[in-house]
């Protein structure tokens, strides 16, 4: 299986995070998506570097921090100290995007950039060589459990073509509204890392959901 599933911890029962992380690791998950919201860039608030550092002791899997915050450059050192493996900032939140990406990479962490559904992907063209990941938001950030805006997947096709044309090696990630019914559309567009929240973490069903997603991905990849 080449496509990676990155469970979004936001959808898991916070009272059982340690247990949930062990469970998904047992099912072969290698990347955990951490949604960091500041109540300003998005209307919702989640958690900061403190809880992330605490979670680190439960697993060695990749911690993928998705910063939905204004002025993300201020928070980069704290998330690096919390031992995340990658930091994704929103292009809409960065005045000097290239500088912020450099700052992330200089600290030995993978650098990603996320774009909201209404943001044109072409604006990322100049920074593509400086990226380890591009996150195409298929919902407006702020909340789990929303319906995917599928026409946005056109941006994934554009990124896939650019990657091939220019021999770049960033990973294409999509986030928001992925479920067992529409996963095929994400895979067909060329998504390499799928963030899945509410359709994955469900009390008593998490393991079965992961297995079902893995089967769908394997069937697609043939
Ligand atoms: C939305 C977050 C997502 C979201 C995914 O702002 O970035 O990671 O929680 O959850 P689902 O899969 O429920 O859309
Ligand atoms: Zn996210």
PDB file of C-alpha atoms and ligand atoms in Angstrom:
ATOM      1  CA  UNK A   1       0.000   0.000   0.000  1.00  0.00           C
ATOM      2  CA  UNK A   2       1.574   3.246  -1.084  1.00  0.00           C
ATOM      3  CA  UNK A   3      -1.079   5.722  -0.019  1.00  0.00           C
ATOM      4  CA  UNK A   4      -0.767   6.706   3.617  1.00  0.00           C
ATOM      5  CA  UNK A   5      -3.699   7.093   5.993  1.00  0.00           C
ATOM      6  CA  UNK A   6      -3.156   9.836   8.574  1.00  0.00           C
ATOM      7  CA  UNK A   7      -5.840   9.574  11.272  1.00  0.00           C
ATOM      8  CA  UNK A   8      -6.893  12.958  12.631  1.00  0.00           C
ATOM      9  CA  UNK A   9      -6.685  12.732  16.414  1.00  0.00           C
ATOM     10  CA  UNK A  10      -9.285  15.491  16.720  1.00  0.00           C
ATOM     11  CA  UNK A  11     -11.978  12.904  16.006  1.00  0.00           C
ATOM     12  CA  UNK A  12     -10.796  10.497  18.722  1.00  0.00           C
ATOM     13  CA  UNK A  13     -12.191  10.465  22.270  1.00  0.00           C
ATOM     14  CA  UNK A  14      -9.732  12.711  24.150  1.00  0.00           C
ATOM     15  CA  UNK A  15     -10.178  10.600  27.289  1.00  0.00           C
ATOM     16  CA  UNK A  16      -8.536   7.674  25.497  1.00  0.00           C
ATOM     17  CA  UNK A  17      -5.935   9.287  23.251  1.00  0.00           C
ATOM     18  CA  UNK A  18      -3.040   7.104  24.445  1.00  0.00           C
ATOM     19  CA  UNK A  19      -5.085   3.950  23.893  1.00  0.00           C
ATOM     20  CA  UNK A  20      -6.401   5.102  20.504  1.00  0.00           C
ATOM     21  CA  UNK A  21      -2.873   5.869  19.328  1.00  0.00           C
ATOM     22  CA  UNK A  22      -1.697   2.361  20.267  1.00  0.00           C
ATOM     23  CA  UNK A  23      -4.697   0.872  18.499  1.00  0.00           C
ATOM     24  CA  UNK A  24      -4.090   2.685  15.209  1.00  0.00           C
ATOM     25  CA  UNK A  25      -0.362   1.857  15.406  1.00  0.00           C
ATOM     26  CA  UNK A  26      -1.293  -1.843  15.738  1.00  0.00           C
ATOM     27  CA  UNK A  27      -3.256  -1.527  12.501  1.00  0.00           C
ATOM     28  CA  UNK A  28      -0.152  -0.331  10.656  1.00  0.00           C
ATOM     29  CA  UNK A  29      -0.750   3.422  10.786  1.00  0.00           C
ATOM     30  CA  UNK A  30       2.540   5.357  10.504  1.00  0.00           C
ATOM     31  CA  UNK A  31       1.376   8.982  10.529  1.00  0.00           C
ATOM     32  CA  UNK A  32      -0.836  10.798  13.034  1.00  0.00           C
ATOM     33  CA  UNK A  33      -2.438  14.103  12.020  1.00  0.00           C
ATOM     34  CA  UNK A  34      -2.619  16.740  14.763  1.00  0.00           C
ATOM     35  CA  UNK A  35      -5.045  19.603  14.162  1.00  0.00           C
ATOM     36  CA  UNK A  36      -3.860  22.724  15.950  1.00  0.00           C
ATOM     37  CA  UNK A  37      -6.463  25.519  15.977  1.00  0.00           C
ATOM     38  CA  UNK A  38      -6.080  28.936  17.578  1.00  0.00           C
ATOM     39  CA  UNK A  39      -9.599  30.402  17.651  1.00  0.00           C
ATOM     40  CA  UNK A  40      -8.435  33.143  15.261  1.00  0.00           C
ATOM     41  CA  UNK A  41      -7.381  31.633  11.934  1.00  0.00           C
ATOM     42  CA  UNK A  42     -10.310  29.280  12.462  1.00  0.00           C
ATOM     43  CA  UNK A  43     -13.204  29.730  14.884  1.00  0.00           C
ATOM     44  CA  UNK A  44     -12.354  26.611  16.861  1.00  0.00           C
ATOM     45  CA  UNK A  45      -9.679  25.912  19.504  1.00  0.00           C
ATOM     46  CA  UNK A  46      -7.871  22.639  20.061  1.00  0.00           C
ATOM     47  CA  UNK A  47      -4.571  21.906  21.784  1.00  0.00           C
ATOM     48  CA  UNK A  48      -1.016  23.220  21.814  1.00  0.00           C
ATOM     49  CA  UNK A  49       2.497  21.792  22.042  1.00  0.00           C
ATOM     50  CA  UNK A  50       2.090  20.653  25.676  1.00  0.00           C
ATOM     51  CA  UNK A  51      -0.329  17.781  24.985  1.00  0.00           C
ATOM     52  CA  UNK A  52       1.602  16.914  21.815  1.00  0.00           C
ATOM     53  CA  UNK A  53       4.792  16.430  23.846  1.00  0.00           C
ATOM     54  CA  UNK A  54       2.859  14.189  26.253  1.00  0.00           C
ATOM     55  CA  UNK A  55       1.482  12.076  23.400  1.00  0.00           C
ATOM     56  CA  UNK A  56       4.970  11.599  21.984  1.00  0.00           C
ATOM     57  CA  UNK A  57       5.736   8.962  24.608  1.00  0.00           C
ATOM     58  CA  UNK A  58       2.997   6.676  23.313  1.00  0.00           C
ATOM     59  CA  UNK A  59       4.436   6.193  19.837  1.00  0.00           C
ATOM     60  CA  UNK A  60       7.284   6.768  17.395  1.00  0.00           C
ATOM     61  CA  UNK A  61       4.968   7.287  14.439  1.00  0.00           C
ATOM     62  CA  UNK A  62       5.177  10.484  12.411  1.00  0.00           C
ATOM     63  CA  UNK A  63       3.496  13.404  14.146  1.00  0.00           C
ATOM     64  CA  UNK A  64       2.066  15.625  11.433  1.00  0.00           C
ATOM     65  CA  UNK A  65       1.162  19.031  12.904  1.00  0.00           C
ATOM     66  CA  UNK A  66      -1.405  20.969  10.882  1.00  0.00           C
ATOM     67  CA  UNK A  67      -1.220  24.521  12.205  1.00  0.00           C
ATOM     68  CA  UNK A  68      -4.479  26.393  11.630  1.00  0.00           C
ATOM     69  CA  UNK A  69      -3.155  29.472  13.391  1.00  0.00           C
ATOM     70  CA  UNK A  70      -2.281  33.048  12.544  1.00  0.00           C
ATOM     71  CA  UNK A  71       1.447  33.895  12.499  1.00  0.00           C
ATOM     72  CA  UNK A  72       2.462  30.215  12.666  1.00  0.00           C
ATOM     73  CA  UNK A  73       6.146  31.154  12.679  1.00  0.00           C
ATOM     74  CA  UNK A  74       5.774  32.124  16.347  1.00  0.00           C
ATOM     75  CA  UNK A  75       4.802  28.577  17.285  1.00  0.00           C
ATOM     76  CA  UNK A  76       7.295  26.594  15.219  1.00  0.00           C
ATOM     77  CA  UNK A  77      10.007  26.310  17.928  1.00  0.00           C
ATOM     78  CA  UNK A  78       7.472  25.020  20.480  1.00  0.00           C
ATOM     79  CA  UNK A  79       6.197  22.299  18.151  1.00  0.00           C
ATOM     80  CA  UNK A  80       9.756  21.325  17.199  1.00  0.00           C
ATOM     81  CA  UNK A  81      10.493  21.002  20.927  1.00  0.00           C
ATOM     82  CA  UNK A  82       7.381  18.802  21.267  1.00  0.00           C
ATOM     83  CA  UNK A  83       9.072  16.479  18.716  1.00  0.00           C
ATOM     84  CA  UNK A  84       6.682  16.650  15.808  1.00  0.00           C
ATOM     85  CA  UNK A  85       8.105  15.318  12.525  1.00  0.00           C
ATOM     86  CA  UNK A  86       6.376  17.688  10.150  1.00  0.00           C
ATOM     87  CA  UNK A  87       4.803  21.113  10.399  1.00  0.00           C
ATOM     88  CA  UNK A  88       2.227  22.326   7.909  1.00  0.00           C
ATOM     89  CA  UNK A  89       1.320  26.010   7.855  1.00  0.00           C
ATOM     90  CA  UNK A  90      -1.495  27.673   5.942  1.00  0.00           C
ATOM     91  CA  UNK A  91      -0.430  29.842   3.012  1.00  0.00           C
ATOM     92  CA  UNK A  92      -3.282  32.201   3.970  1.00  0.00           C
ATOM     93  CA  UNK A  93      -1.699  32.698   7.407  1.00  0.00           C
ATOM     94  CA  UNK A  94       1.845  33.473   6.219  1.00  0.00           C
ATOM     95  CA  UNK A  95       3.039  36.894   5.109  1.00  0.00           C
ATOM     96  CA  UNK A  96       6.435  35.467   4.165  1.00  0.00           C
ATOM     97  CA  UNK A  97       5.699  31.882   3.273  1.00  0.00           C
ATOM     98  CA  UNK A  98       9.140  30.997   1.911  1.00  0.00           C
ATOM     99  CA  UNK A  99      10.843  32.314   5.027  1.00  0.00           C
ATOM    100  CA  UNK A 100       8.515  30.308   7.266  1.00  0.00           C
ATOM    101  CA  UNK A 101       9.145  27.115   5.285  1.00  0.00           C
ATOM    102  CA  UNK A 102      12.892  27.665   5.541  1.00  0.00           C
ATOM    103  CA  UNK A 103      12.546  28.175   9.270  1.00  0.00           C
ATOM    104  CA  UNK A 104      10.771  24.814   9.600  1.00  0.00           C
ATOM    105  CA  UNK A 105      13.348  22.909   7.553  1.00  0.00           C
ATOM    106  CA  UNK A 106      16.259  24.580   9.338  1.00  0.00           C
ATOM    107  CA  UNK A 107      14.992  23.010  12.548  1.00  0.00           C
ATOM    108  CA  UNK A 108      15.176  19.547  11.024  1.00  0.00           C
ATOM    109  CA  UNK A 109      11.442  19.092  10.543  1.00  0.00           C
ATOM    110  CA  UNK A 110       9.540  18.423   7.300  1.00  0.00           C
ATOM    111  CA  UNK A 111       7.795  21.495   5.905  1.00  0.00           C
ATOM    112  CA  UNK A 112       4.263  21.519   4.539  1.00  0.00           C
ATOM    113  CA  UNK A 113       1.877  24.145   3.281  1.00  0.00           C
ATOM    114  CA  UNK A 114      -1.918  23.915   3.386  1.00  0.00           C
ATOM    115  CA  UNK A 115      -4.386  25.748   1.179  1.00  0.00           C
ATOM    116  CA  UNK A 116      -8.047  26.414   1.912  1.00  0.00           C
ATOM    117  CA  UNK A 117     -10.684  25.291  -0.617  1.00  0.00           C
ATOM    118  CA  UNK A 118     -10.929  28.798  -2.122  1.00  0.00           C
ATOM    119  CA  UNK A 119      -7.172  29.360  -2.438  1.00  0.00           C
ATOM    120  CA  UNK A 120      -5.706  28.765  -5.911  1.00  0.00           C
ATOM    121  CA  UNK A 121      -3.010  26.085  -5.919  1.00  0.00           C
ATOM    122  CA  UNK A 122      -0.986  27.899  -8.579  1.00  0.00           C
ATOM    123  CA  UNK A 123       0.214  30.419  -6.007  1.00  0.00           C
ATOM    124  CA  UNK A 124       2.365  27.662  -4.515  1.00  0.00           C
ATOM    125  CA  UNK A 125       4.360  27.223  -7.712  1.00  0.00           C
ATOM    126  CA  UNK A 126       7.400  29.275  -6.572  1.00  0.00           C
ATOM    127  CA  UNK A 127       7.732  27.398  -3.282  1.00  0.00           C
ATOM    128  CA  UNK A 128       7.155  23.828  -4.484  1.00  0.00           C
ATOM    129  CA  UNK A 129      10.896  22.982  -4.436  1.00  0.00           C
ATOM    130  CA  UNK A 130      11.035  23.967  -0.759  1.00  0.00           C
ATOM    131  CA  UNK A 131       8.217  21.707   0.347  1.00  0.00           C
ATOM    132  CA  UNK A 132       7.974  18.197   1.729  1.00  0.00           C
ATOM    133  CA  UNK A 133       4.169  18.197   1.680  1.00  0.00           C
ATOM    134  CA  UNK A 134       1.256  20.093   0.163  1.00  0.00           C
ATOM    135  CA  UNK A 135      -2.039  19.827   2.025  1.00  0.00           C
ATOM    136  CA  UNK A 136      -5.122  20.431  -0.096  1.00  0.00           C
ATOM    137  CA  UNK A 137      -8.022  21.222   2.232  1.00  0.00           C
ATOM    138  CA  UNK A 138     -11.229  19.626   0.992  1.00  0.00           C
ATOM    139  CA  UNK A 139     -13.281  21.346   3.706  1.00  0.00           C
ATOM    140  CA  UNK A 140     -12.988  24.800   5.207  1.00  0.00           C
ATOM    141  CA  UNK A 141     -10.691  24.295   8.186  1.00  0.00           C
ATOM    142  CA  UNK A 142     -11.999  24.497  11.725  1.00  0.00           C
ATOM    143  CA  UNK A 143     -14.143  21.444  12.318  1.00  0.00           C
ATOM    144  CA  UNK A 144     -14.184  17.706  11.773  1.00  0.00           C
ATOM    145  CA  UNK A 145     -17.171  15.906  10.325  1.00  0.00           C
ATOM    146  CA  UNK A 146     -17.848  18.218   7.378  1.00  0.00           C
ATOM    147  CA  UNK A 147     -18.760  17.178   3.850  1.00  0.00           C
ATOM    148  CA  UNK A 148     -15.898  17.113   1.317  1.00  0.00           C
ATOM    149  CA  UNK A 149     -15.885  19.756  -1.420  1.00  0.00           C
ATOM    150  CA  UNK A 150     -14.893  17.399  -4.219  1.00  0.00           C
ATOM    151  CA  UNK A 151     -14.269  19.901  -7.068  1.00  0.00           C
ATOM    152  CA  UNK A 152     -11.230  21.015  -5.034  1.00  0.00           C
ATOM    153  CA  UNK A 153      -9.540  17.740  -6.063  1.00  0.00           C
ATOM    154  CA  UNK A 154      -8.690  19.474  -9.340  1.00  0.00           C
ATOM    155  CA  UNK A 155      -5.853  21.056  -7.381  1.00  0.00           C
ATOM    156  CA  UNK A 156      -4.517  17.597  -6.542  1.00  0.00           C
ATOM    157  CA  UNK A 157      -4.397  16.750 -10.249  1.00  0.00           C
ATOM    158  CA  UNK A 158      -2.470  19.980 -10.919  1.00  0.00           C
ATOM    159  CA  UNK A 159       0.029  19.156  -8.165  1.00  0.00           C
ATOM    160  CA  UNK A 160       0.490  15.619  -9.436  1.00  0.00           C
ATOM    161  CA  UNK A 161       1.254  16.919 -12.935  1.00  0.00           C
ATOM    162  CA  UNK A 162       3.715  19.514 -11.574  1.00  0.00           C
ATOM    163  CA  UNK A 163       5.476  16.858  -9.526  1.00  0.00           C
ATOM    164  CA  UNK A 164       5.995  14.723 -12.593  1.00  0.00           C
ATOM    165  CA  UNK A 165       6.927  17.575 -14.961  1.00  0.00           C
ATOM    166  CA  UNK A 166       9.473  19.104 -12.608  1.00  0.00           C
ATOM    167  CA  UNK A 167      10.611  15.963 -10.845  1.00  0.00           C
ATOM    168  CA  UNK A 168       9.702  17.301  -7.396  1.00  0.00           C
ATOM    169  CA  UNK A 169       9.237  15.112  -4.378  1.00  0.00           C
ATOM    170  CA  UNK A 170       6.676  16.757  -2.090  1.00  0.00           C
ATOM    171  CA  UNK A 171       3.855  14.564  -0.841  1.00  0.00           C
ATOM    172  CA  UNK A 172       0.262  15.398  -1.783  1.00  0.00           C
ATOM    173  CA  UNK A 173      -2.069  15.275   1.213  1.00  0.00           C
ATOM    174  CA  UNK A 174      -5.825  15.925   1.362  1.00  0.00           C
ATOM    175  CA  UNK A 175      -7.813  16.718   4.480  1.00  0.00           C
ATOM    176  CA  UNK A 176     -11.522  16.898   5.164  1.00  0.00           C
ATOM    177  CA  UNK A 177     -14.609  14.791   4.602  1.00  0.00           C
ATOM    178  CA  UNK A 178     -12.905  11.594   3.407  1.00  0.00           C
ATOM    179  CA  UNK A 179     -15.099   8.523   3.858  1.00  0.00           C
ATOM    180  CA  UNK A 180     -15.453   5.001   2.471  1.00  0.00           C
ATOM    181  CA  UNK A 181     -17.860   6.206  -0.217  1.00  0.00           C
ATOM    182  CA  UNK A 182     -15.707   8.990  -1.679  1.00  0.00           C
ATOM    183  CA  UNK A 183     -12.145   7.740  -1.037  1.00  0.00           C
ATOM    184  CA  UNK A 184     -11.930   6.519  -4.644  1.00  0.00           C
ATOM    185  CA  UNK A 185     -12.189  10.092  -5.912  1.00  0.00           C
ATOM    186  CA  UNK A 186      -9.295  11.191  -3.701  1.00  0.00           C
ATOM    187  CA  UNK A 187      -7.143   8.271  -4.856  1.00  0.00           C
ATOM    188  CA  UNK A 188      -7.993   8.783  -8.522  1.00  0.00           C
ATOM    189  CA  UNK A 189      -6.964  12.437  -8.276  1.00  0.00           C
ATOM    190  CA  UNK A 190      -3.533  11.426  -6.918  1.00  0.00           C
ATOM    191  CA  UNK A 191      -3.684  11.970  -3.158  1.00  0.00           C
ATOM    192  CA  UNK A 192      -0.743  10.229  -1.457  1.00  0.00           C
ATOM    193  CA  UNK A 193      -1.602  10.981   2.170  1.00  0.00           C
ATOM    194  CA  UNK A 194      -5.219  10.945   3.294  1.00  0.00           C
ATOM    195  CA  UNK A 195      -6.218  12.615   6.540  1.00  0.00           C
ATOM    196  CA  UNK A 196      -9.281  10.875   7.944  1.00  0.00           C
ATOM    197  CA  UNK A 197     -11.048  11.909  11.143  1.00  0.00           C
ATOM    198  CA  UNK A 198     -14.705  11.226  11.799  1.00  0.00           C
ATOM    199  CA  UNK A 199     -14.953   8.316   9.360  1.00  0.00           C
ATOM    200  CA  UNK A 200     -12.068   6.551  11.123  1.00  0.00           C
ATOM    201  CA  UNK A 201     -12.242   7.152  14.880  1.00  0.00           C
ATOM    202  CA  UNK A 202     -15.562   5.702  16.020  1.00  0.00           C
ATOM    203  CA  UNK A 203     -16.086   4.010  19.396  1.00  0.00           C
ATOM    204  CA  UNK A 204     -15.605   0.267  18.960  1.00  0.00           C
ATOM    205  CA  UNK A 205     -15.184   0.565  15.196  1.00  0.00           C
ATOM    206  CA  UNK A 206     -11.823   2.244  14.712  1.00  0.00           C
ATOM    207  CA  UNK A 207      -9.873  -0.933  13.851  1.00  0.00           C
ATOM    208  CA  UNK A 208     -12.528  -2.132  11.409  1.00  0.00           C
ATOM    209  CA  UNK A 209     -12.674   1.293   9.779  1.00  0.00           C
ATOM    210  CA  UNK A 210      -8.908   1.328   9.253  1.00  0.00           C
ATOM    211  CA  UNK A 211      -9.033  -2.178   7.764  1.00  0.00           C
ATOM    212  CA  UNK A 212     -11.855  -1.110   5.433  1.00  0.00           C
ATOM    213  CA  UNK A 213      -9.913   1.961   4.248  1.00  0.00           C
ATOM    214  CA  UNK A 214      -6.783  -0.160   3.765  1.00  0.00           C
ATOM    215  CA  UNK A 215      -8.763  -2.665   1.678  1.00  0.00           C
ATOM    216  CA  UNK A 216     -10.181   0.117  -0.493  1.00  0.00           C
ATOM    217  CA  UNK A 217      -6.704   1.570  -1.042  1.00  0.00           C
ATOM    218  CA  UNK A 218      -5.204  -1.837  -1.877  1.00  0.00           C
ATOM    219  CA  UNK A 219      -8.028  -2.547  -4.324  1.00  0.00           C
ATOM    220  CA  UNK A 220      -7.436   0.820  -5.994  1.00  0.00           C
ATOM    221  CA  UNK A 221      -3.683   0.315  -6.230  1.00  0.00           C
ATOM    222  CA  UNK A 222      -4.222  -3.183  -7.615  1.00  0.00           C
TER     223      UNK A 222
HETATM  224  C1  LIG B   1     -10.338  20.370   9.700  1.00  0.00           C
HETATM  225  C2  LIG B   1      -9.158  19.500  10.039  1.00  0.00           C
HETATM  226  C3  LIG B   1      -9.284  18.066   9.614  1.00  0.00           C
HETATM  227  C4  LIG B   1     -10.514  17.371  10.077  1.00  0.00           C
HETATM  228  C5  LIG B   1     -10.626  16.003   9.475  1.00  0.00           C
HETATM  229  O1  LIG B   1     -10.036  21.670  10.037  1.00  0.00           O
HETATM  230  O2  LIG B   1      -7.998  20.007   9.418  1.00  0.00           O
HETATM  231  O3  LIG B   1      -8.105  17.345   9.895  1.00  0.00           O
HETATM  232  O4  LIG B   1     -10.616  17.330  11.452  1.00  0.00           O
HETATM  233  O5  LIG B   1     -11.777  15.405   9.955  1.00  0.00           O
HETATM  234  P1  LIG B   1     -12.894  14.764   9.026  1.00  0.00           P
HETATM  235  O6  LIG B   1     -12.255  13.581   8.362  1.00  0.00           O
HETATM  236  O7  LIG B   1     -13.970  14.431   9.978  1.00  0.00           O
HETATM  237  O8  LIG B   1     -13.296  15.808   8.011  1.00  0.00           O
HETATM  238 ZN1  LIG B   2      -6.120  18.810   9.497  1.00  0.00          ZN
END
